[in-house]
PDB file of C-alpha atoms in Angstrom:
ATOM      1  CA  LEU A   1       0.000   0.000   0.000  1.00 74.00           C
ATOM      2  CA  CYS A   2       2.948   2.288   0.767  1.00 85.00           C
ATOM      3  CA  ASP A   3       6.502   2.056   2.076  1.00 87.00           C
ATOM      4  CA  ARG A   4       5.428   1.121   5.608  1.00 92.00           C
ATOM      5  CA  ILE A   5       2.044  -0.586   5.094  1.00 95.00           C
ATOM      6  CA  GLY A   6       1.505  -3.869   3.278  1.00 95.00           C
ATOM      7  CA  SER A   7      -1.502  -6.139   2.901  1.00 96.00           C
ATOM      8  CA  GLY A   8      -2.410  -9.459   1.380  1.00 96.00           C
ATOM      9  CA  ALA A   9      -5.498 -11.548   0.695  1.00 97.00           C
ATOM     10  CA  GLY A  10      -6.232 -15.083  -0.372  1.00 97.00           C
ATOM     11  CA  ILE A  11      -8.733 -17.908  -0.326  1.00 96.00           C
ATOM     12  CA  ALA A  12      -8.810 -21.466   0.977  1.00 93.00           C
ATOM     13  CA  ILE A  13     -10.863 -23.903  -1.101  1.00 92.00           C
ATOM     14  CA  SER A  14     -12.505 -27.046   0.290  1.00 91.00           C
ATOM     15  CA  PRO A  15     -14.954 -29.453  -1.380  1.00 90.00           C
ATOM     16  CA  THR A  16     -18.573 -30.105  -0.419  1.00 90.00           C
ATOM     17  CA  LEU A  17     -20.300 -33.210  -1.785  1.00 89.00           C
ATOM     18  CA  HIS A  18     -24.046 -33.318  -2.493  1.00 88.00           C
ATOM     19  CA  THR A  19     -24.994 -36.980  -2.723  1.00 86.00           C
ATOM     20  CA  PRO A  20     -28.692 -37.918  -3.158  1.00 88.00           C
ATOM     21  CA  THR A  21     -29.119 -41.713  -3.016  1.00 88.00           C
ATOM     22  CA  LEU A  22     -32.110 -43.938  -3.826  1.00 86.00           C
ATOM     23  CA  GLY A  23     -32.279 -47.661  -3.059  1.00 87.00           C
ATOM     24  CA  SER A  24     -35.075 -49.748  -4.598  1.00 87.00           C
ATOM     25  CA  TYR A  25     -35.959 -53.345  -5.518  1.00 82.00           C
ATOM     26  CA  GLU A  26     -36.913 -54.520  -9.008  1.00 81.00           C
ATOM     27  CA  ALA A  27     -38.128 -58.116  -8.996  1.00 79.00           C
ATOM     28  CA  GLY A  28     -36.916 -60.116 -11.975  1.00 78.00           C
ATOM     29  CA  ARG A  29     -34.088 -57.725 -12.776  1.00 78.00           C
ATOM     30  CA  GLY A  30     -31.461 -60.337 -11.955  1.00 80.00           C
ATOM     31  CA  ASP A  31     -31.082 -64.027 -11.163  1.00 82.00           C
ATOM     32  CA  SER A  32     -30.860 -63.516  -7.399  1.00 82.00           C
ATOM     33  CA  PRO A  33     -32.494 -61.264  -4.797  1.00 79.00           C
ATOM     34  CA  ASP A  34     -29.255 -59.333  -4.415  1.00 82.00           C
ATOM     35  CA  GLU A  35     -29.148 -58.597  -8.145  1.00 82.00           C
ATOM     36  CA  ASN A  36     -32.668 -57.165  -7.958  1.00 83.00           C
ATOM     37  CA  VAL A  37     -31.485 -54.349  -5.672  1.00 85.00           C
ATOM     38  CA  VAL A  38     -30.955 -51.040  -7.498  1.00 87.00           C
ATOM     39  CA  VAL A  39     -28.965 -48.205  -5.972  1.00 86.00           C
ATOM     40  CA  ASP A  40     -29.051 -44.866  -7.783  1.00 86.00           C
ATOM     41  CA  ILE A  41     -26.342 -42.517  -6.548  1.00 84.00           C
ATOM     42  CA  ASP A  42     -25.905 -38.977  -7.776  1.00 84.00           C
ATOM     43  CA  ARG A  43     -22.850 -36.859  -7.045  1.00 84.00           C
ATOM     44  CA  GLU A  44     -22.402 -33.109  -7.259  1.00 88.00           C
ATOM     45  CA  LEU A  45     -19.161 -31.573  -6.043  1.00 88.00           C
ATOM     46  CA  GLU A  46     -19.219 -27.955  -4.929  1.00 88.00           C
ATOM     47  CA  LEU A  47     -16.228 -25.914  -3.820  1.00 90.00           C
ATOM     48  CA  GLY A  48     -16.463 -23.791  -0.712  1.00 89.00           C
ATOM     49  CA  VAL A  49     -14.300 -20.687  -0.384  1.00 92.00           C
ATOM     50  CA  ALA A  50     -12.908 -19.269   2.878  1.00 94.00           C
ATOM     51  CA  ALA A  51     -11.432 -15.757   2.827  1.00 96.00           C
ATOM     52  CA  LEU A  52      -8.031 -14.774   4.222  1.00 96.00           C
ATOM     53  CA  PHE A  53      -6.844 -11.218   4.775  1.00 97.00           C
ATOM     54  CA  GLY A  54      -3.924  -9.557   6.508  1.00 97.00           C
ATOM     55  CA  ILE A  55      -2.332  -6.133   6.929  1.00 97.00           C
ATOM     56  CA  ARG A  56       1.001  -5.068   8.448  1.00 96.00           C
ATOM     57  CA  ALA A  57       2.173  -1.600   9.407  1.00 97.00           C
ATOM     58  CA  GLU A  58       5.738  -0.590  10.306  1.00 95.00           C
ATOM     59  CA  LEU A  59       5.335   2.064  12.980  1.00 94.00           C
ATOM     60  CA  THR A  60       9.083   2.631  13.264  1.00 93.00           C
ATOM     61  CA  ASP A  61      12.204   0.990  11.897  1.00 90.00           C
ATOM     62  CA  TRP A  62      11.962  -1.697  14.576  1.00 93.00           C
ATOM     63  CA  ILE A  63       8.282  -1.885  15.612  1.00 96.00           C
ATOM     64  CA  SER A  64       5.570  -3.434  13.413  1.00 97.00           C
ATOM     65  CA  LEU A  65       1.912  -4.222  14.031  1.00 97.00           C
ATOM     66  CA  GLY A  66      -0.142  -6.773  12.130  1.00 97.00           C
ATOM     67  CA  PHE A  67      -3.742  -7.956  11.860  1.00 98.00           C
ATOM     68  CA  ALA A  68      -5.151 -10.961  10.029  1.00 98.00           C
ATOM     69  CA  PHE A  69      -8.545 -12.601   9.547  1.00 98.00           C
ATOM     70  CA  ARG A  70      -9.042 -16.221   8.531  1.00 96.00           C
ATOM     71  CA  GLU A  71     -12.572 -17.401   7.798  1.00 96.00           C
ATOM     72  CA  LYS A  72     -13.666 -20.806   9.063  1.00 95.00           C
ATOM     73  CA  ASN A  73     -13.059 -23.744   6.750  1.00 93.00           C
ATOM     74  CA  THR A  74     -15.453 -26.705   6.563  1.00 92.00           C
ATOM     75  CA  THR A  75     -16.275 -29.573   4.255  1.00 92.00           C
ATOM     76  CA  ALA A  76     -19.431 -31.689   4.090  1.00 90.00           C
ATOM     77  CA  ALA A  77     -21.146 -34.617   2.407  1.00 89.00           C
ATOM     78  CA  ALA A  78     -24.933 -34.420   2.528  1.00 87.00           C
ATOM     79  CA  GLY A  79     -28.084 -35.390   0.676  1.00 87.00           C
ATOM     80  CA  PRO A  80     -31.303 -37.450   0.891  1.00 86.00           C
ATOM     81  CA  ASN A  81     -30.923 -41.213   1.309  1.00 86.00           C
ATOM     82  CA  ASP A  82     -34.263 -42.830   0.376  1.00 87.00           C
ATOM     83  CA  THR A  83     -35.265 -46.494   0.279  1.00 88.00           C
ATOM     84  CA  ARG A  84     -38.227 -47.449  -1.920  1.00 84.00           C
ATOM     85  CA  ALA A  85     -40.209 -50.691  -1.706  1.00 78.00           C
ATOM     86  CA  GLY A  86     -43.207 -50.512  -4.002  1.00 74.00           C
ATOM     87  CA  ALA A  87     -45.347 -47.586  -2.907  1.00 76.00           C
ATOM     88  CA  LEU A  88     -43.509 -47.353   0.411  1.00 81.00           C
ATOM     89  CA  VAL A  89     -40.674 -44.819   0.623  1.00 82.00           C
ATOM     90  CA  VAL A  90     -38.507 -44.558   3.722  1.00 85.00           C
ATOM     91  CA  THR A  91     -36.726 -41.204   3.858  1.00 85.00           C
ATOM     92  CA  ASP A  92     -33.416 -40.743   5.603  1.00 85.00           C
ATOM     93  CA  ARG A  93     -30.528 -38.325   5.146  1.00 83.00           C
ATOM     94  CA  ILE A  94     -26.775 -38.438   4.756  1.00 83.00           C
ATOM     95  CA  ASP A  95     -25.205 -35.575   6.685  1.00 85.00           C
ATOM     96  CA  PHE A  96     -21.478 -35.684   7.398  1.00 89.00           C
ATOM     97  CA  TYR A  97     -19.694 -32.497   8.378  1.00 90.00           C
ATOM     98  CA  ASP A  98     -16.019 -31.805   9.001  1.00 91.00           C
ATOM     99  CA  PHE A  99     -15.134 -28.611  10.857  1.00 91.00           C
ATOM    100  CA  LEU A 100     -11.557 -28.010   9.707  1.00 90.00           C
ATOM    101  CA  GLU A 101     -10.709 -24.586  11.162  1.00 92.00           C
ATOM    102  CA  PRO A 102     -12.651 -21.913  13.085  1.00 95.00           C
ATOM    103  CA  ASP A 103     -12.858 -18.205  12.329  1.00 97.00           C
ATOM    104  CA  GLU A 104      -9.662 -16.578  13.569  1.00 97.00           C
ATOM    105  CA  LEU A 105      -8.710 -12.991  14.338  1.00 98.00           C
ATOM    106  CA  VAL A 106      -4.986 -12.440  14.801  1.00 98.00           C
ATOM    107  CA  TRP A 107      -3.180  -9.450  16.316  1.00 98.00           C
ATOM    108  CA  GLY A 108       0.598  -9.392  16.038  1.00 98.00           C
ATOM    109  CA  LEU A 109       3.532  -7.329  17.260  1.00 98.00           C
ATOM    110  CA  ALA A 110       7.067  -7.624  15.879  1.00 97.00           C
ATOM    111  CA  LEU A 111      10.165  -6.031  17.372  1.00 97.00           C
ATOM    112  CA  THR A 112      13.551  -5.743  15.636  1.00 95.00           C
ATOM    113  CA  PRO A 113      15.839  -3.898  18.074  1.00 93.00           C
ATOM    114  CA  HIS A 114      18.940  -5.026  16.166  1.00 92.00           C
ATOM    115  CA  PRO A 115      19.487  -6.234  12.587  1.00 89.00           C
ATOM    116  CA  TRP A 116      20.542  -9.623  14.001  1.00 92.00           C
ATOM    117  CA  LEU A 117      17.672 -10.030  16.499  1.00 95.00           C
ATOM    118  CA  SER A 118      13.887  -9.967  16.166  1.00 96.00           C
ATOM    119  CA  ALA A 119      10.965 -11.094  18.319  1.00 97.00           C
ATOM    120  CA  SER A 120       7.242 -11.426  17.699  1.00 97.00           C
ATOM    121  CA  VAL A 121       4.068 -12.124  19.653  1.00 98.00           C
ATOM    122  CA  ASP A 122       0.658 -13.098  18.259  1.00 97.00           C
ATOM    123  CA  LEU A 123      -2.723 -13.307  19.951  1.00 98.00           C
ATOM    124  CA  VAL A 124      -5.182 -15.499  18.038  1.00 97.00           C
ATOM    125  CA  HIS A 125      -8.894 -15.385  18.861  1.00 98.00           C
ATOM    126  CA  ALA A 126     -10.370 -18.691  17.637  1.00 97.00           C
ATOM    127  CA  ARG A 127     -14.178 -18.883  17.405  1.00 97.00           C
ATOM    128  CA  TRP A 128     -14.666 -22.498  18.478  1.00 96.00           C
ATOM    129  CA  SER A 129     -18.173 -21.670  19.692  1.00 95.00           C
ATOM    130  CA  ALA A 130     -19.271 -22.226  16.064  1.00 95.00           C
ATOM    131  CA  TYR A 131     -17.959 -25.819  16.112  1.00 93.00           C
ATOM    132  CA  ARG A 132     -20.237 -28.552  14.755  1.00 91.00           C
ATOM    133  CA  THR A 133     -19.916 -32.315  15.130  1.00 88.00           C
ATOM    134  CA  ILE A 134     -19.487 -34.790  12.292  1.00 87.00           C
ATOM    135  CA  HIS A 135     -23.293 -34.838  11.959  1.00 84.00           C
ATOM    136  CA  ASN A 136     -23.490 -31.018  11.734  1.00 85.00           C
ATOM    137  CA  ARG A 137     -24.896 -30.582  15.218  1.00 86.00           C
ATOM    138  CA  GLU A 138     -23.877 -28.364  18.108  1.00 88.00           C
ATOM    139  CA  PRO A 139     -21.943 -30.370  20.697  1.00 86.00           C
ATOM    140  CA  TYR A 140     -23.036 -30.529  24.291  1.00 84.00           C
ATOM    141  CA  PRO A 141     -21.506 -28.952  26.206  1.00 85.00           C
ATOM    142  CA  HIS A 142     -20.885 -26.161  23.701  1.00 89.00           C
ATOM    143  CA  PHE A 143     -17.312 -25.291  22.862  1.00 93.00           C
ATOM    144  CA  ASP A 144     -15.779 -22.039  24.082  1.00 95.00           C
ATOM    145  CA  ASP A 145     -13.942 -19.367  22.130  1.00 97.00           C
ATOM    146  CA  VAL A 146     -10.252 -19.325  23.052  1.00 97.00           C
ATOM    147  CA  VAL A 147      -7.261 -17.003  22.679  1.00 98.00           C
ATOM    148  CA  ASN A 148      -3.986 -18.664  21.624  1.00 98.00           C
ATOM    149  CA  LEU A 149      -0.624 -17.108  22.416  1.00 98.00           C
ATOM    150  CA  ARG A 150       2.368 -17.509  20.092  1.00 97.00           C
ATOM    151  CA  LEU A 151       5.890 -16.203  20.630  1.00 98.00           C
ATOM    152  CA  GLY A 152       8.783 -16.194  18.181  1.00 98.00           C
ATOM    153  CA  LEU A 153      12.460 -15.293  18.345  1.00 97.00           C
ATOM    154  CA  GLU A 154      14.962 -15.065  15.489  1.00 97.00           C
ATOM    155  CA  SER A 155      18.697 -14.512  15.765  1.00 96.00           C
ATOM    156  CA  ILE A 156      21.278 -14.135  12.986  1.00 93.00           C
ATOM    157  CA  PRO A 157      24.580 -15.072  14.619  1.00 91.00           C
ATOM    158  CA  VAL A 158      26.438 -15.203  11.307  1.00 89.00           C
ATOM    159  CA  ALA A 159      24.889 -14.057   8.043  1.00 84.00           C
ATOM    160  CA  PRO A 160      23.268 -15.656   6.088  1.00 88.00           C
ATOM    161  CA  LEU A 161      22.366 -18.171   8.864  1.00 93.00           C
ATOM    162  CA  ALA A 162      19.247 -17.517  10.975  1.00 94.00           C
ATOM    163  CA  LEU A 163      18.221 -19.468  14.070  1.00 97.00           C
ATOM    164  CA  ARG A 164      14.591 -19.491  15.195  1.00 97.00           C
ATOM    165  CA  LEU A 165      12.697 -20.513  18.311  1.00 98.00           C
ATOM    166  CA  GLY A 166       8.938 -20.540  18.837  1.00 98.00           C
ATOM    167  CA  PHE A 167       6.481 -21.161  21.666  1.00 98.00           C
ATOM    168  CA  GLY A 168       2.715 -21.541  21.593  1.00 98.00           C
ATOM    169  CA  TYR A 169      -0.016 -21.790  24.219  1.00 98.00           C
ATOM    170  CA  GLU A 170      -3.298 -23.260  22.927  1.00 96.00           C
ATOM    171  CA  PRO A 171      -6.032 -23.656  25.559  1.00 97.00           C
ATOM    172  CA  THR A 172      -8.661 -26.289  24.870  1.00 95.00           C
ATOM    173  CA  PRO A 173     -12.085 -25.050  23.696  1.00 95.00           C
ATOM    174  CA  VAL A 174     -13.782 -28.073  25.310  1.00 92.00           C
ATOM    175  CA  PRO A 175     -15.370 -27.100  28.660  1.00 90.00           C
ATOM    176  CA  PRO A 176     -15.508 -29.387  31.712  1.00 86.00           C
ATOM    177  CA  GLN A 177     -17.809 -32.340  31.053  1.00 82.00           C
ATOM    178  CA  ARG A 178     -20.152 -33.599  33.739  1.00 77.00           C
ATOM    179  CA  GLY A 179     -22.647 -35.465  31.558  1.00 70.00           C
ATOM    180  CA  ASP A 180     -22.491 -38.453  29.248  1.00 71.00           C
ATOM    181  CA  THR A 181     -20.006 -36.986  26.765  1.00 71.00           C
ATOM    182  CA  ASN A 182     -16.349 -37.958  26.549  1.00 78.00           C
ATOM    183  CA  LEU A 183     -14.741 -35.422  24.215  1.00 80.00           C
ATOM    184  CA  LEU A 184     -10.984 -35.862  24.494  1.00 84.00           C
ATOM    185  CA  ASP A 185      -8.956 -32.681  24.253  1.00 88.00           C
ATOM    186  CA  GLY A 186      -6.513 -30.750  26.360  1.00 91.00           C
ATOM    187  CA  THR A 187      -4.550 -27.529  26.598  1.00 95.00           C
ATOM    188  CA  ARG A 188      -1.348 -27.685  24.555  1.00 96.00           C
ATOM    189  CA  PHE A 189       2.062 -26.110  24.936  1.00 97.00           C
ATOM    190  CA  VAL A 190       3.980 -26.052  21.650  1.00 97.00           C
ATOM    191  CA  LEU A 191       7.741 -25.609  21.296  1.00 97.00           C
ATOM    192  CA  ALA A 192       9.387 -25.284  17.884  1.00 97.00           C
ATOM    193  CA  GLY A 193      12.869 -24.637  16.566  1.00 97.00           C
ATOM    194  CA  GLY A 194      14.278 -24.026  13.135  1.00 97.00           C
ATOM    195  CA  ALA A 195      16.975 -22.509  10.979  1.00 96.00           C
ATOM    196  CA  GLY A 196      17.072 -20.539   7.740  1.00 94.00           C
ATOM    197  CA  TRP A 197      19.614 -19.639   5.098  1.00 93.00           C
ATOM    198  CA  ASP A 198      19.273 -16.357   3.221  1.00 89.00           C
ATOM    199  CA  LEU A 199      20.052 -17.108  -0.423  1.00 88.00           C
ATOM    200  CA  ARG A 200      20.031 -13.408  -1.249  1.00 83.00           C
ATOM    201  CA  ALA A 201      23.333 -13.018   0.605  1.00 73.00           C
ATOM    202  CA  MET A 202      25.083 -15.550  -1.624  1.00 73.00           C
ATOM    203  CA  GLU A 203      27.020 -14.738  -4.749  1.00 72.00           C
ATOM    204  CA  TRP A 204      25.800 -16.547  -7.839  1.00 69.00           C
TER     205      TRP A 204
END
């Protein structure tokens, strides 16, 4: 956008399957009862789109602020599942739902006090209260929204080598359970390490 403000946008694509199914019986169609069973399956694949957006502003030469939004990402397989026997039709439904990622709002702060040292902190608000089970139903007890904390540190002891260390705190969105449910989840502490090599500093 300008020398000190940059932004980016993107999309995440996931498939959704519409699958109407009809099972019926046609006597005399085959030589055995099993061969008289007819299953008509239709398939229609639709693509769902989740939006991504971010913006970063450099307040000074060593302080930057960032904000990002990531829309929830889901995929599903659904449709009527009917069984016909003469004039009798039994109606059921296929409804499978996979909640991949919740809506997320991210606020970030990056500090670069020296050219060889930088640190960052992110707060991620994850909207797990919108979570749905595999059958597209609200769980009981309902999930809670959570705020994840992520810390990062990068040091360049000798150019072009960079050493990185990260830490994350991810509280569980599953509340205490005192009923019949047994949803297994727990708060996580994440530790990560890595290294990078800046190819721009090399002579080709």
